[in-house]
Coordinates of C-alpha atoms in Angstrom, one line a residue:
Chain A
X1 CA -245.6 24.8 -142.2
X2 CA -249.0 26.0 -143.1
X3 CA -252.3 24.3 -142.1
X4 CA -253.0 22.7 -145.5
X5 CA -249.5 21.4 -145.7
X6 CA -249.6 19.9 -142.3
X7 CA -253.1 18.2 -142.9
X8 CA -251.4 16.7 -146.1
X9 CA -248.6 15.4 -144.1
X10 CA -250.9 14.0 -141.4
X11 CA -252.8 12.1 -144.3
X12 CA -249.5 10.7 -145.8
X13 CA -248.5 9.6 -142.1
X14 CA -251.7 7.8 -142.0
X15 CA -251.1 6.2 -145.1
X16 CA -247.6 5.1 -144.3
X17 CA -248.9 3.8 -140.8
X18 CA -251.7 1.9 -142.5
X19 CA -249.3 0.1 -145.0
X20 CA -246.7 -0.6 -142.3
X21 CA -249.3 -2.4 -140.0
X22 CA -250.7 -4.3 -142.9
X23 CA -247.2 -5.4 -144.1
X24 CA -246.1 -6.4 -140.5
X25 CA -249.6 -7.9 -139.6
X26 CA -249.3 -6.2 -136.2
X27 CA -249.9 -2.5 -134.6
X28 CA -252.3 -0.4 -132.9
X29 CA -254.3 0.9 -136.0
X30 CA -257.1 2.8 -134.3
X31 CA -254.8 4.4 -131.6
X32 CA -252.2 5.5 -134.4
X33 CA -255.0 7.1 -136.7
X34 CA -256.5 8.9 -133.5
X35 CA -253.3 10.8 -132.8
X36 CA -251.9 11.2 -136.3
X37 CA -252.8 14.8 -136.5
X38 CA -251.1 15.7 -133.1
X39 CA -248.1 13.9 -133.6
X40 CA -247.5 15.3 -137.0
X41 CA -248.1 18.8 -135.7
X42 CA -245.7 18.4 -132.9
X43 CA -242.8 17.3 -135.2
X44 CA -243.5 19.5 -138.3
X45 CA -244.5 22.8 -136.6
X46 CA -244.6 22.9 -132.9
X47 CA -241.5 21.6 -131.2
X48 CA -238.0 23.1 -131.5
X49 CA -236.5 20.0 -132.4
X50 CA -234.9 18.6 -135.7
X51 CA -232.7 15.5 -136.1
X52 CA -229.6 17.7 -136.1
X53 CA -230.5 19.3 -132.5
X54 CA -232.0 16.0 -131.0
X55 CA -229.0 16.0 -128.4
X56 CA -229.0 19.7 -127.8
X57 CA -230.0 20.0 -124.2
X58 CA -232.2 22.8 -125.1
X59 CA -234.5 21.1 -127.6
X60 CA -238.2 20.6 -127.0
X61 CA -238.9 17.0 -125.8
X62 CA -241.6 14.7 -126.5
X63 CA -242.7 11.5 -124.5
X64 CA -245.1 9.3 -126.0
X65 CA -246.9 8.1 -122.9
X66 CA -249.4 6.0 -125.0
X67 CA -246.5 4.1 -126.4
X68 CA -248.8 1.6 -128.2
X69 CA -249.4 4.2 -130.9
X70 CA -245.8 3.7 -131.9
X71 CA -246.4 3.2 -135.7
X72 CA -247.4 6.8 -136.1
X73 CA -244.5 8.0 -134.3
X74 CA -242.0 6.0 -136.4
X75 CA -243.5 7.3 -139.6
X76 CA -243.3 10.8 -138.3
X77 CA -239.8 10.4 -137.3
X78 CA -238.8 8.8 -140.6
X79 CA -240.4 11.6 -142.5
X80 CA -238.7 14.1 -140.4
X81 CA -235.3 12.6 -141.2
X82 CA -234.3 11.0 -137.7
X83 CA -233.7 7.6 -139.5
X84 CA -234.0 6.2 -143.0
X85 CA -237.5 5.3 -144.2
X86 CA -236.2 1.9 -145.1
X87 CA -235.4 1.1 -141.6
X88 CA -239.1 0.6 -141.2
X89 CA -239.2 -2.2 -143.3
X90 CA -237.8 -4.3 -140.3
X91 CA -240.5 -3.1 -138.0
X92 CA -241.6 -6.0 -135.7
X93 CA -239.0 -8.3 -137.5
X94 CA -236.4 -10.5 -135.6
X95 CA -233.9 -8.4 -133.9
X96 CA -235.2 -5.0 -135.1
X97 CA -235.1 -2.0 -132.8
X98 CA -238.5 -0.9 -134.3
X99 CA -240.7 -2.9 -131.9
X100 CA -244.1 -2.4 -130.9
X101 CA -243.3 0.1 -128.2
X102 CA -240.9 3.1 -128.3
X103 CA -237.4 2.8 -127.1
X104 CA -234.5 5.2 -126.9
X105 CA -232.5 2.7 -129.1
X106 CA -234.1 4.9 -131.8
X107 CA -232.9 8.2 -132.8
X108 CA -235.6 10.7 -132.0
X109 CA -237.1 8.7 -129.2
X110 CA -236.4 10.2 -125.7
X111 CA -237.5 7.2 -123.2
X112 CA -238.8 3.8 -123.3
X113 CA -242.5 3.7 -122.8
X114 CA -245.4 1.2 -123.3
X115 CA -246.4 0.4 -119.9
X116 CA -249.1 3.1 -119.4
X117 CA -248.9 5.8 -116.8
X118 CA -245.2 6.6 -117.1
X119 CA -245.0 9.3 -119.7
X120 CA -246.5 12.1 -117.4
X121 CA -244.0 11.4 -114.6
X122 CA -240.9 11.3 -117.0
X123 CA -242.2 14.6 -118.4
X124 CA -242.2 16.2 -115.0
X125 CA -238.9 15.1 -114.3
X126 CA -237.6 16.8 -117.8
X127 CA -239.5 19.8 -117.1
X128 CA -238.3 20.2 -113.3
X129 CA -234.7 19.8 -114.9
X130 CA -235.3 22.6 -117.1
X131 CA -236.5 24.8 -114.1
X132 CA -233.5 23.8 -112.2
X133 CA -231.2 24.5 -115.1
X134 CA -232.9 27.7 -116.1
X135 CA -233.3 26.3 -119.6
X136 CA -236.5 27.4 -121.5
X137 CA -237.3 24.2 -123.3
X138 CA -240.9 22.6 -123.2
X139 CA -241.9 19.2 -122.7
X140 CA -244.7 17.6 -124.4
X141 CA -246.5 14.3 -123.5
X142 CA -249.3 12.4 -125.1
X143 CA -251.4 10.1 -123.2
X144 CA -254.7 7.9 -123.8
X145 CA -257.9 8.4 -122.0
X146 CA -258.3 4.9 -120.9
X147 CA -254.7 5.4 -119.6
X148 CA -256.2 7.9 -117.0
X149 CA -257.1 4.9 -115.0
X150 CA -253.3 4.5 -113.9
X151 CA -252.8 5.9 -110.6
X152 CA -249.3 7.0 -111.5
X153 CA -250.8 9.5 -113.9
X154 CA -252.3 11.3 -110.9
X155 CA -249.2 11.1 -108.7
X156 CA -247.3 12.7 -111.6
X157 CA -250.2 15.4 -112.2
X158 CA -250.0 16.3 -108.5
X159 CA -246.3 17.0 -109.0
X160 CA -246.6 18.9 -112.0
X161 CA -249.2 21.3 -110.5
X162 CA -247.2 21.4 -107.2
X163 CA -244.1 22.6 -109.0
X164 CA -246.0 24.8 -111.4
X165 CA -244.4 23.4 -114.5
X166 CA -245.7 26.0 -117.2
X167 CA -243.1 24.4 -119.6
X168 CA -244.9 21.1 -119.6
X169 CA -247.9 20.3 -121.9
X170 CA -249.7 17.1 -121.4
X171 CA -252.2 16.0 -124.2
X172 CA -255.0 13.6 -123.8
X173 CA -256.0 11.7 -126.9
X174 CA -259.6 11.9 -125.9
X175 CA -261.1 9.4 -128.4
X176 CA -263.3 7.7 -125.7
X177 CA -262.6 4.3 -126.7
X178 CA -260.2 1.5 -125.3
X179 CA -259.6 -1.9 -125.9
X180 CA -262.6 -3.4 -124.2
X181 CA -265.1 -0.6 -125.3
X182 CA -266.1 2.9 -124.2
X183 CA -263.7 4.3 -121.7
X184 CA -266.8 5.5 -119.9
X185 CA -268.1 2.2 -119.3
X186 CA -264.7 0.4 -118.8
X187 CA -263.5 2.8 -116.0
X188 CA -265.0 6.3 -116.1
X189 CA -262.4 8.8 -115.8
X190 CA -264.5 12.1 -116.4
X191 CA -264.9 14.8 -115.9
X192 CA -261.0 15.1 -116.9
X193 CA -261.2 18.8 -117.5
X194 CA -262.3 19.4 -114.1
X195 CA -259.9 16.8 -112.6
X196 CA -257.0 18.2 -114.3
X197 CA -258.1 21.9 -113.3
X198 CA -258.4 20.6 -109.7
X199 CA -254.6 19.4 -109.9
X200 CA -253.4 22.8 -110.9
X201 CA -253.4 22.4 -114.7
X202 CA -254.5 25.2 -117.3
X203 CA -256.9 23.0 -119.3
X204 CA -257.8 23.6 -122.9
X205 CA -260.4 21.7 -124.9
X206 CA -259.9 21.3 -128.6
X207 CA -260.9 19.0 -131.7
X208 CA -257.8 16.9 -131.9
X209 CA -258.2 16.1 -135.5
X210 CA -258.4 19.7 -136.4
X211 CA -254.9 20.7 -137.3
X212 CA -255.8 24.5 -137.0
X213 CA -256.9 24.1 -133.4
X214 CA -254.0 21.7 -132.7
X215 CA -251.4 24.2 -133.8
X216 CA -253.0 27.1 -132.4
X217 CA -253.2 25.5 -128.8
X218 CA -249.8 24.0 -129.0
X219 CA -248.0 27.1 -130.0
X220 CA -250.0 29.4 -127.7
X221 CA -247.9 31.3 -124.9
X222 CA -248.5 30.0 -121.5
X223 CA -248.7 32.8 -119.0
X224 CA -250.6 30.9 -116.5
X225 CA -247.8 29.6 -114.2
X226 CA -249.4 26.1 -114.4
X227 CA -248.9 23.0 -116.4
X228 CA -251.2 22.9 -119.4
X229 CA -253.5 20.0 -120.4
X230 CA -254.8 19.6 -123.7
X231 CA -257.9 17.7 -123.7
X232 CA -257.9 16.6 -127.4
X233 CA -261.4 15.4 -128.7
X234 CA -260.3 12.7 -131.3
X235 CA -262.0 9.9 -133.4
X236 CA -260.3 6.5 -132.8
X237 CA -259.5 5.1 -136.3
X238 CA -259.8 8.6 -137.8
X239 CA -259.5 8.6 -141.7
X240 CA -260.6 5.2 -142.4
X241 CA -264.4 5.2 -142.5
X242 CA -265.0 1.7 -141.3
X243 CA -262.4 1.9 -138.4
X244 CA -263.7 5.2 -137.1
X245 CA -265.2 5.0 -133.5
X246 CA -264.6 1.3 -133.6
X247 CA -263.0 -0.1 -130.3
X248 CA -262.5 -3.3 -132.2
X249 CA -260.0 -1.5 -134.4
X250 CA -257.7 -0.7 -131.4
X251 CA -255.1 -3.1 -132.5
X252 CA -256.8 -4.8 -135.6
X253 CA -254.8 -5.6 -138.7
X254 CA -256.8 -4.8 -142.0
X255 CA -257.9 -7.8 -144.3
X256 CA -256.6 -7.5 -147.9
X257 CA -260.0 -5.9 -148.9
X258 CA -260.0 -3.6 -145.9
X259 CA -256.4 -2.7 -146.7
X260 CA -257.3 -1.6 -150.3
X261 CA -260.4 0.4 -149.3
X262 CA -258.4 2.1 -146.8
X263 CA -255.5 2.9 -149.2
X264 CA -258.4 4.4 -151.5
X265 CA -259.9 6.6 -149.0
X266 CA -256.6 7.8 -147.7
X267 CA -255.3 8.5 -151.3
X268 CA -258.5 10.4 -152.0
X269 CA -257.8 12.7 -149.0
X270 CA -254.2 12.9 -150.0
X271 CA -255.3 13.8 -153.6
X272 CA -257.7 16.6 -152.3
X273 CA -255.2 18.2 -150.2
X274 CA -252.4 17.9 -152.7
X275 CA -254.2 20.3 -155.2
Chain B
X1 CA -214.1 -1.3 -79.1
X2 CA -214.7 -1.0 -82.5
X3 CA -216.1 2.3 -83.9
X4 CA -219.7 2.0 -85.3
X5 CA -221.3 4.3 -87.7
X6 CA -224.9 4.6 -89.2
X7 CA -224.5 4.1 -93.0
X8 CA -227.3 6.6 -93.7
X9 CA -225.3 9.3 -92.0
X10 CA -222.4 8.5 -94.3
X11 CA -224.2 8.5 -97.4
X12 CA -225.6 11.9 -96.5
X13 CA -222.1 13.2 -96.0
X14 CA -220.9 12.0 -99.2
X15 CA -223.9 13.2 -101.1
X16 CA -223.2 16.7 -99.6
X17 CA -219.6 16.5 -100.7
X18 CA -220.6 15.3 -104.2
X19 CA -223.0 18.1 -104.5
X20 CA -220.3 20.7 -103.4
X21 CA -218.5 19.9 -106.7
X22 CA -221.6 19.0 -108.9
X23 CA -224.9 21.0 -109.0
X24 CA -226.5 18.3 -111.0
X25 CA -226.4 15.9 -107.7
X26 CA -230.0 15.8 -106.4
X27 CA -231.6 14.0 -103.6
X28 CA -235.2 12.9 -104.5
X29 CA -237.4 12.1 -101.5
X30 CA -240.9 10.8 -100.9
X31 CA -241.4 12.5 -97.5
X32 CA -238.3 10.5 -96.5
X33 CA -235.7 13.2 -95.9
X34 CA -235.7 12.6 -92.0
X35 CA -235.8 8.8 -92.1
X36 CA -233.1 8.9 -94.9
X37 CA -231.0 11.1 -92.5
X38 CA -230.9 13.8 -95.1
X39 CA -231.5 16.8 -93.1
X40 CA -227.9 18.0 -93.3
X41 CA -228.1 17.8 -97.1
X42 CA -231.2 19.9 -97.1
X43 CA -229.4 22.5 -95.1
X44 CA -226.3 22.5 -97.3
X45 CA -228.0 22.2 -100.7
X46 CA -231.8 23.1 -100.4
X47 CA -231.8 23.7 -104.0
X48 CA -230.8 20.1 -104.9
X49 CA -233.6 18.5 -103.0
X50 CA -236.6 17.2 -105.2
X51 CA -239.5 16.4 -102.8
X52 CA -242.0 14.3 -104.4
X53 CA -244.2 13.6 -101.3
X54 CA -245.4 10.1 -100.4
X55 CA -245.4 8.8 -103.9
X56 CA -242.5 6.2 -104.4
X57 CA -243.6 5.2 -107.7
X58 CA -243.4 8.9 -109.1
X59 CA -240.3 9.6 -107.3
X60 CA -238.6 6.9 -109.3
X61 CA -240.4 8.0 -112.6
X62 CA -239.5 11.8 -112.1
X63 CA -236.0 10.9 -111.2
X64 CA -235.7 9.2 -114.5
X65 CA -237.0 12.2 -116.3
X66 CA -234.3 14.5 -114.4
X67 CA -231.7 12.1 -115.2
X68 CA -232.6 12.2 -118.8
X69 CA -232.2 15.7 -118.8
X70 CA -228.7 15.8 -117.4
X71 CA -229.3 15.4 -113.6
X72 CA -227.7 12.8 -111.3
X73 CA -230.6 12.0 -108.9
X74 CA -230.3 9.7 -105.8
X75 CA -233.9 8.4 -104.8
X76 CA -234.2 7.8 -101.1
X77 CA -237.0 5.8 -99.8
X78 CA -237.6 2.9 -97.4
X79 CA -236.4 -0.1 -99.4
X80 CA -239.7 -1.9 -99.1
X81 CA -241.5 0.7 -100.9
X82 CA -238.8 1.6 -103.6
X83 CA -238.2 -2.1 -104.7
X84 CA -241.9 -3.4 -104.3
X85 CA -244.2 -0.6 -105.0
X86 CA -242.0 1.0 -107.5
X87 CA -240.3 -1.9 -109.1
X88 CA -242.0 -1.5 -112.4
X89 CA -240.7 2.1 -112.6
X90 CA -237.4 0.7 -111.6
X91 CA -237.6 -1.8 -114.4
X92 CA -238.9 0.4 -117.1
X93 CA -237.8 4.0 -116.4
X94 CA -234.5 3.2 -114.7
X95 CA -233.1 -0.1 -116.1
X96 CA -234.8 -0.3 -119.4
X97 CA -234.5 3.3 -120.4
X98 CA -230.8 3.2 -119.1
X99 CA -231.3 6.2 -116.8
X100 CA -228.6 7.5 -114.5
X101 CA -230.7 6.9 -111.2
X102 CA -229.3 5.7 -108.0
X103 CA -232.0 4.0 -105.9
X104 CA -231.1 4.3 -102.2
X105 CA -233.4 1.8 -100.2
X106 CA -233.2 2.7 -96.5
X107 CA -234.1 0.8 -93.5
X108 CA -233.9 -2.4 -95.6
X109 CA -234.3 -6.0 -94.7
X110 CA -235.7 -6.4 -91.3
X111 CA -234.7 -2.9 -89.9
X112 CA -238.2 -1.8 -89.2
X113 CA -238.7 -5.0 -87.3
X114 CA -241.9 -4.5 -85.1
X115 CA -243.5 -2.2 -87.8
X116 CA -244.5 -5.4 -89.5
X117 CA -244.1 -7.0 -92.9
X118 CA -245.5 -3.9 -94.8
X119 CA -242.0 -2.2 -93.8
X120 CA -239.8 -5.2 -94.5
X121 CA -237.9 -5.7 -97.6
X122 CA -236.8 -9.5 -97.6
X123 CA -237.6 -9.9 -101.2
X124 CA -235.8 -6.8 -102.8
X125 CA -232.6 -8.6 -103.8
X126 CA -234.6 -11.4 -105.6
X127 CA -236.6 -9.1 -107.5
X128 CA -234.0 -6.4 -108.3
X129 CA -231.4 -9.1 -109.2
X130 CA -233.6 -10.5 -112.1
X131 CA -233.6 -6.9 -113.7
X132 CA -230.9 -6.5 -116.3
X133 CA -228.8 -3.1 -116.4
X134 CA -229.1 -2.5 -112.5
X135 CA -226.1 -2.8 -110.1
X136 CA -226.9 -3.9 -106.5
X137 CA -225.0 -2.8 -103.5
X138 CA -225.3 -3.3 -99.7
X139 CA -222.5 -1.4 -98.0
X140 CA -221.0 -3.2 -94.9
X141 CA -219.4 -0.2 -93.1
X142 CA -218.4 3.3 -93.1
X143 CA -215.5 3.0 -95.4
X144 CA -217.3 0.8 -98.0
X145 CA -220.2 3.3 -97.9
X146 CA -217.7 6.2 -98.7
X147 CA -216.1 4.4 -101.6
X148 CA -219.3 3.3 -102.8
X149 CA -220.9 6.7 -102.9
X150 CA -217.8 8.2 -104.5
X151 CA -218.0 5.8 -107.3
X152 CA -221.8 6.3 -107.7
X153 CA -221.4 9.9 -107.8
X154 CA -219.6 9.8 -111.1
X155 CA -220.8 6.4 -112.5
X156 CA -223.5 6.6 -115.3
X157 CA -225.1 3.2 -114.4
X158 CA -228.4 2.5 -112.7
X159 CA -227.7 1.3 -109.4
X160 CA -229.8 0.0 -106.2
X161 CA -228.1 0.4 -102.8
X162 CA -229.8 -1.3 -99.8
X163 CA -228.8 0.2 -96.3
X164 CA -230.1 -0.6 -92.8
X165 CA -231.0 1.4 -89.6
X166 CA -228.7 0.6 -87.1
X167 CA -225.0 1.7 -86.8
X168 CA -222.6 -0.8 -88.2
X169 CA -219.2 -1.6 -86.7
X170 CA -216.1 -0.4 -88.8
X171 CA -214.8 -3.5 -90.6
X172 CA -212.3 -2.1 -93.0
X173 CA -209.2 0.0 -92.2
X174 CA -209.9 2.4 -95.2
X175 CA -211.9 3.3 -98.2
X176 CA -209.4 1.7 -100.6
X177 CA -209.6 -1.9 -98.9
X178 CA -213.4 -1.5 -98.4
X179 CA -214.3 -0.8 -102.1
X180 CA -212.4 -1.0 -105.3
X181 CA -214.8 -1.4 -108.2
X182 CA -218.1 -3.1 -108.9
X183 CA -218.0 -6.7 -109.2
X184 CA -214.8 -6.9 -107.0
X185 CA -215.4 -9.0 -103.9
X186 CA -213.1 -8.6 -100.7
X187 CA -211.8 -11.3 -98.5
X188 CA -212.2 -9.7 -95.2
X189 CA -210.8 -12.2 -93.0
X190 CA -209.0 -15.4 -93.8
X191 CA -208.3 -17.8 -90.9
X192 CA -208.1 -20.9 -93.3
X193 CA -209.9 -23.2 -95.7
X194 CA -212.3 -25.3 -93.7
X195 CA -215.4 -23.2 -94.7
X196 CA -216.1 -19.8 -96.4
X197 CA -218.8 -17.4 -95.2
X198 CA -220.2 -15.3 -98.1
X199 CA -222.1 -12.1 -96.8
X200 CA -222.7 -8.4 -97.6
X201 CA -223.9 -5.4 -95.7
X202 CA -225.4 -5.8 -92.4
X203 CA -224.7 -9.4 -92.0
X204 CA -220.9 -9.1 -92.9
X205 CA -220.0 -8.3 -89.2
X206 CA -222.0 -11.3 -88.2
X207 CA -220.2 -13.5 -90.5
X208 CA -217.0 -11.9 -89.3
X209 CA -217.9 -12.6 -85.7
X210 CA -218.9 -16.2 -86.4
X211 CA -215.4 -16.7 -88.2
X212 CA -213.7 -15.5 -84.9
X213 CA -215.8 -17.9 -82.7
X214 CA -215.0 -20.8 -85.2
X215 CA -211.2 -20.3 -85.0
X216 CA -211.4 -20.4 -81.4
X217 CA -213.0 -23.8 -81.9
X218 CA -210.3 -24.7 -84.3
X219 CA -212.2 -24.4 -87.5
X220 CA -210.7 -22.1 -89.8
X221 CA -213.0 -19.9 -92.0
X222 CA -212.6 -17.2 -94.6
X223 CA -215.2 -14.3 -94.8
X224 CA -216.0 -13.1 -98.3
X225 CA -217.6 -9.5 -98.7
X226 CA -219.3 -9.6 -102.2
X227 CA -219.4 -5.8 -102.1
X228 CA -221.7 -5.9 -105.1
X229 CA -224.5 -8.5 -105.8
X230 CA -224.5 -7.4 -109.2
X231 CA -221.9 -7.6 -110.9
X232 CA -221.1 -10.8 -109.2
X233 CA -217.6 -11.6 -108.7
X234 CA -217.5 -14.9 -110.3
X235 CA -213.6 -15.3 -110.3
X236 CA -213.3 -14.8 -106.5
X237 CA -216.3 -17.3 -105.9
X238 CA -214.4 -19.8 -108.0
X239 CA -211.0 -19.3 -106.0
X240 CA -212.9 -19.7 -102.7
X241 CA -214.5 -23.0 -104.3
X242 CA -211.0 -24.2 -105.4
X243 CA -209.9 -23.8 -101.8
X244 CA -212.9 -25.1 -99.7
X245 CA -215.9 -27.3 -100.5
X246 CA -218.2 -25.8 -97.9
X247 CA -219.6 -22.3 -98.6
X248 CA -222.1 -20.9 -96.1
X249 CA -224.1 -17.7 -97.3
X250 CA -225.6 -15.2 -94.8
X251 CA -228.2 -12.7 -95.7
X252 CA -231.0 -10.5 -94.4
X253 CA -233.4 -11.6 -97.0
X254 CA -235.8 -14.5 -98.0
X255 CA -233.9 -17.8 -98.7
X256 CA -235.3 -17.3 -102.0
X257 CA -233.7 -15.5 -104.7
X258 CA -231.2 -13.5 -103.0
X259 CA -227.3 -13.6 -102.0
X260 CA -227.4 -17.2 -101.4
X261 CA -229.2 -18.1 -104.7
X262 CA -226.6 -15.8 -106.5
X263 CA -223.8 -17.9 -105.1
X264 CA -225.4 -21.1 -105.5
X265 CA -226.2 -20.4 -109.2
X266 CA -222.7 -19.1 -109.6
X267 CA -221.1 -22.3 -108.2
X268 CA -223.7 -25.0 -109.3
X269 CA -221.9 -25.9 -112.7
X270 CA -218.8 -26.8 -110.8
X271 CA -220.6 -29.7 -109.0
X272 CA -217.8 -29.8 -106.3
X273 CA -219.1 -27.2 -103.8
X274 CA -221.9 -27.3 -101.1
X275 CA -223.7 -24.2 -100.6
X276 CA -225.7 -23.7 -97.6
X277 CA -228.0 -20.6 -97.4
X278 CA -229.0 -18.9 -94.0
X279 CA -231.4 -16.2 -94.4
X280 CA -235.2 -15.8 -93.6
X281 CA -237.5 -18.8 -94.0
X282 CA -240.6 -18.6 -96.5
X283 CA -243.1 -17.7 -93.7
X284 CA -244.5 -14.5 -92.1
X285 CA -241.6 -13.0 -90.0
X286 CA -242.1 -13.1 -86.1
X287 CA -242.3 -9.6 -84.5
X288 CA -239.2 -8.6 -82.3
X289 CA -236.2 -6.3 -82.5
X290 CA -233.8 -6.9 -85.2
X291 CA -231.3 -9.0 -82.9
X292 CA -234.2 -10.8 -81.4
X293 CA -235.4 -11.9 -85.0
X294 CA -232.1 -12.7 -86.3
X295 CA -231.4 -15.1 -83.1
X296 CA -234.9 -16.6 -83.8
X297 CA -234.0 -17.6 -87.3
X298 CA -230.4 -18.8 -86.4
X299 CA -228.7 -15.7 -88.0
X300 CA -226.8 -14.4 -85.3
X301 CA -223.0 -15.2 -84.9
X302 CA -223.4 -17.8 -82.4
X303 CA -226.1 -19.6 -84.4
X304 CA -224.1 -19.4 -87.6
X305 CA -221.1 -20.9 -85.8
X306 CA -223.3 -24.0 -84.5
X307 CA -224.8 -24.5 -88.0
X308 CA -221.2 -24.6 -89.3
X309 CA -219.9 -26.9 -86.9
X310 CA -222.9 -29.3 -87.6
X311 CA -222.3 -29.1 -91.4
X312 CA -218.6 -29.8 -91.1
X313 CA -219.4 -33.0 -89.0

C-alpha cells in the first residue's frame, strides 16, 4: 500500500476508534491515537499475515504489549477482515469478547495482554521458537514508554539480546506521557535508546507518527544479528488537537461537543488525504 | 524394604523419553538445571533446553510464547519462585491465554527446610488452585510420576506439578494403578471405614504409614490419594463420605487454601462429614530438617495416628 493510502487508512482508523470510544463511553483514547499509525502500518503493509493466513505457522506475529490501546487494534483488525465490523458494536458490552484488553478469543489476536510488561517476553518465546524450528517469520511487539518501568520488560530484553533474536522487532510508543503525567517525572526510564543498545538491541529512532518513516524502518532488513528496538517518538492523542500531548486524555471519553469537534478534525484530514 | 526414588530423577527420565519422540518438547530453566536433576536431559537433548537465567517470571512468559508457536515447554524452577514470584505470569500468560505450558515446581513445600521461608512453598496450592484453567498435581511415587509425565507430554492443558527433594517410597505396583487420568483419585489402601485419610504427593506415604499404625490399634482407615488437586475427584470424595463421617487431610502446605480446604469445600454442602485438616499452621516455620519440622507440627505418621485416635474418641 502506498504511503498516502496508509495515511488515509490510519486517519480512518482514528475516526472509527473515536466513534467506538464515544459510543461505549470507555477506552484508552490518547493511547490509541498515539500508536494508530504504527498498528495501521503493521497490518496493511509490514506483516506477512492476512485473515486467511492467521493460523499459518509461518505468519508474522504481533503482540500488543500495551494492551490498553485495544480499540485501535480492534478497528485495524476489523478493517483488515479478521472479523465483521458489526462485531465491534458489542465492544465493552455484557458478555462480549471485545473487552478493554486483547484476548485470543478474537480472531487475529495472538495472546492475552493488558498487564504491562508481558509482550516482550511472549515475543521472545515466539521468536525463539522460530529459531528452533528454522522458520523465517518475524515477531513484532508494541510497548508503551511508561511500561518500561516494569522489571519484566528488562528480563525479556536481556533474553532477546542473549539469544540474538534478529527476527524480533520491539517498538516503543514513545509519547512521553502516562496516566499520572510525564513519564520522565513519574519514573524516568531514559535514556531508552542507550539502555536497549546496552541490552544487545539494534536501536532505530523514528517519528512514530510519520508513515513514511514507520514503513521504512519496519520493512528494513536486519543484518545485525541483534533484536531491533524502534524508539518511535509519538504524540499522545495524535489527530485530535485538544487531546494531543495531554496526559488527561489517557483514557478520557469525549463529551458531546468534544466528540463532534474531533469528528470534524478527523474528517478534514480524511478529506485531504482522499483527494 | 520398599524401594525409594527421587521424583525429579523420574521426571527427567520421562522427559528425555518424550523428547526422543517429539522435538517440540523443551525444558525451560532459570539456572535450575542442576537442582531440577535435568543434567541427563541436557546431555541427551542439548538443543531442547532453553536457559533463561535467574528470571523466573521471564521463564514463564517466554515458555508461553514458545508454546504459542507450537513448542511443548516444561518450565523447571523452585516451586516457591515459580508460583509466587511468577504467579501473575502463570495466571495471565499460561492459564488465561491457555498456553500449553507445564510448570514443574521443584523442591516444593518445606523441602529446602533450613534455607528458610524464602525457599518454602507453603502457599502454592492455595494460589494456583484459585486460577481457572490450571491442573494441579503432586506425584506421590515413581510410578505415579511416570504416568503423570506420559500424560503431560501429550496433554494440551496448562498444569502445575509440585515435587519435593527427598526420595519417596514406591507405593504403587505399577504405572496403571498409580495414574489413570486427571480428576481420578485412587484408594491406596483400605483397612475399613472408621476414618479416611486424604493426601497427595509427599504426604501420601505418611498417611499410609499412619493407616498401618491405626490398623494395629484396631482402627480401620482408608487412604485416599487425590492424584490431582485440580480437577478434584468429587465423586470419590462423596463415596468416601458415604462410608465414613471422619475425614482427615494431610498436606505439606499452609492450613489455609490447600488440599484440606479443597476437600472441606467439596464436602461441606453434605453437612454429614467432619473434616480435620493437618498442615502447617499460620506462623513462621520453625527451622529444622524436613523430618524434624514435620514432627514438630504433628505431621509425621505417629502424630497423625495420635490425632486420629483423639478425634475418634
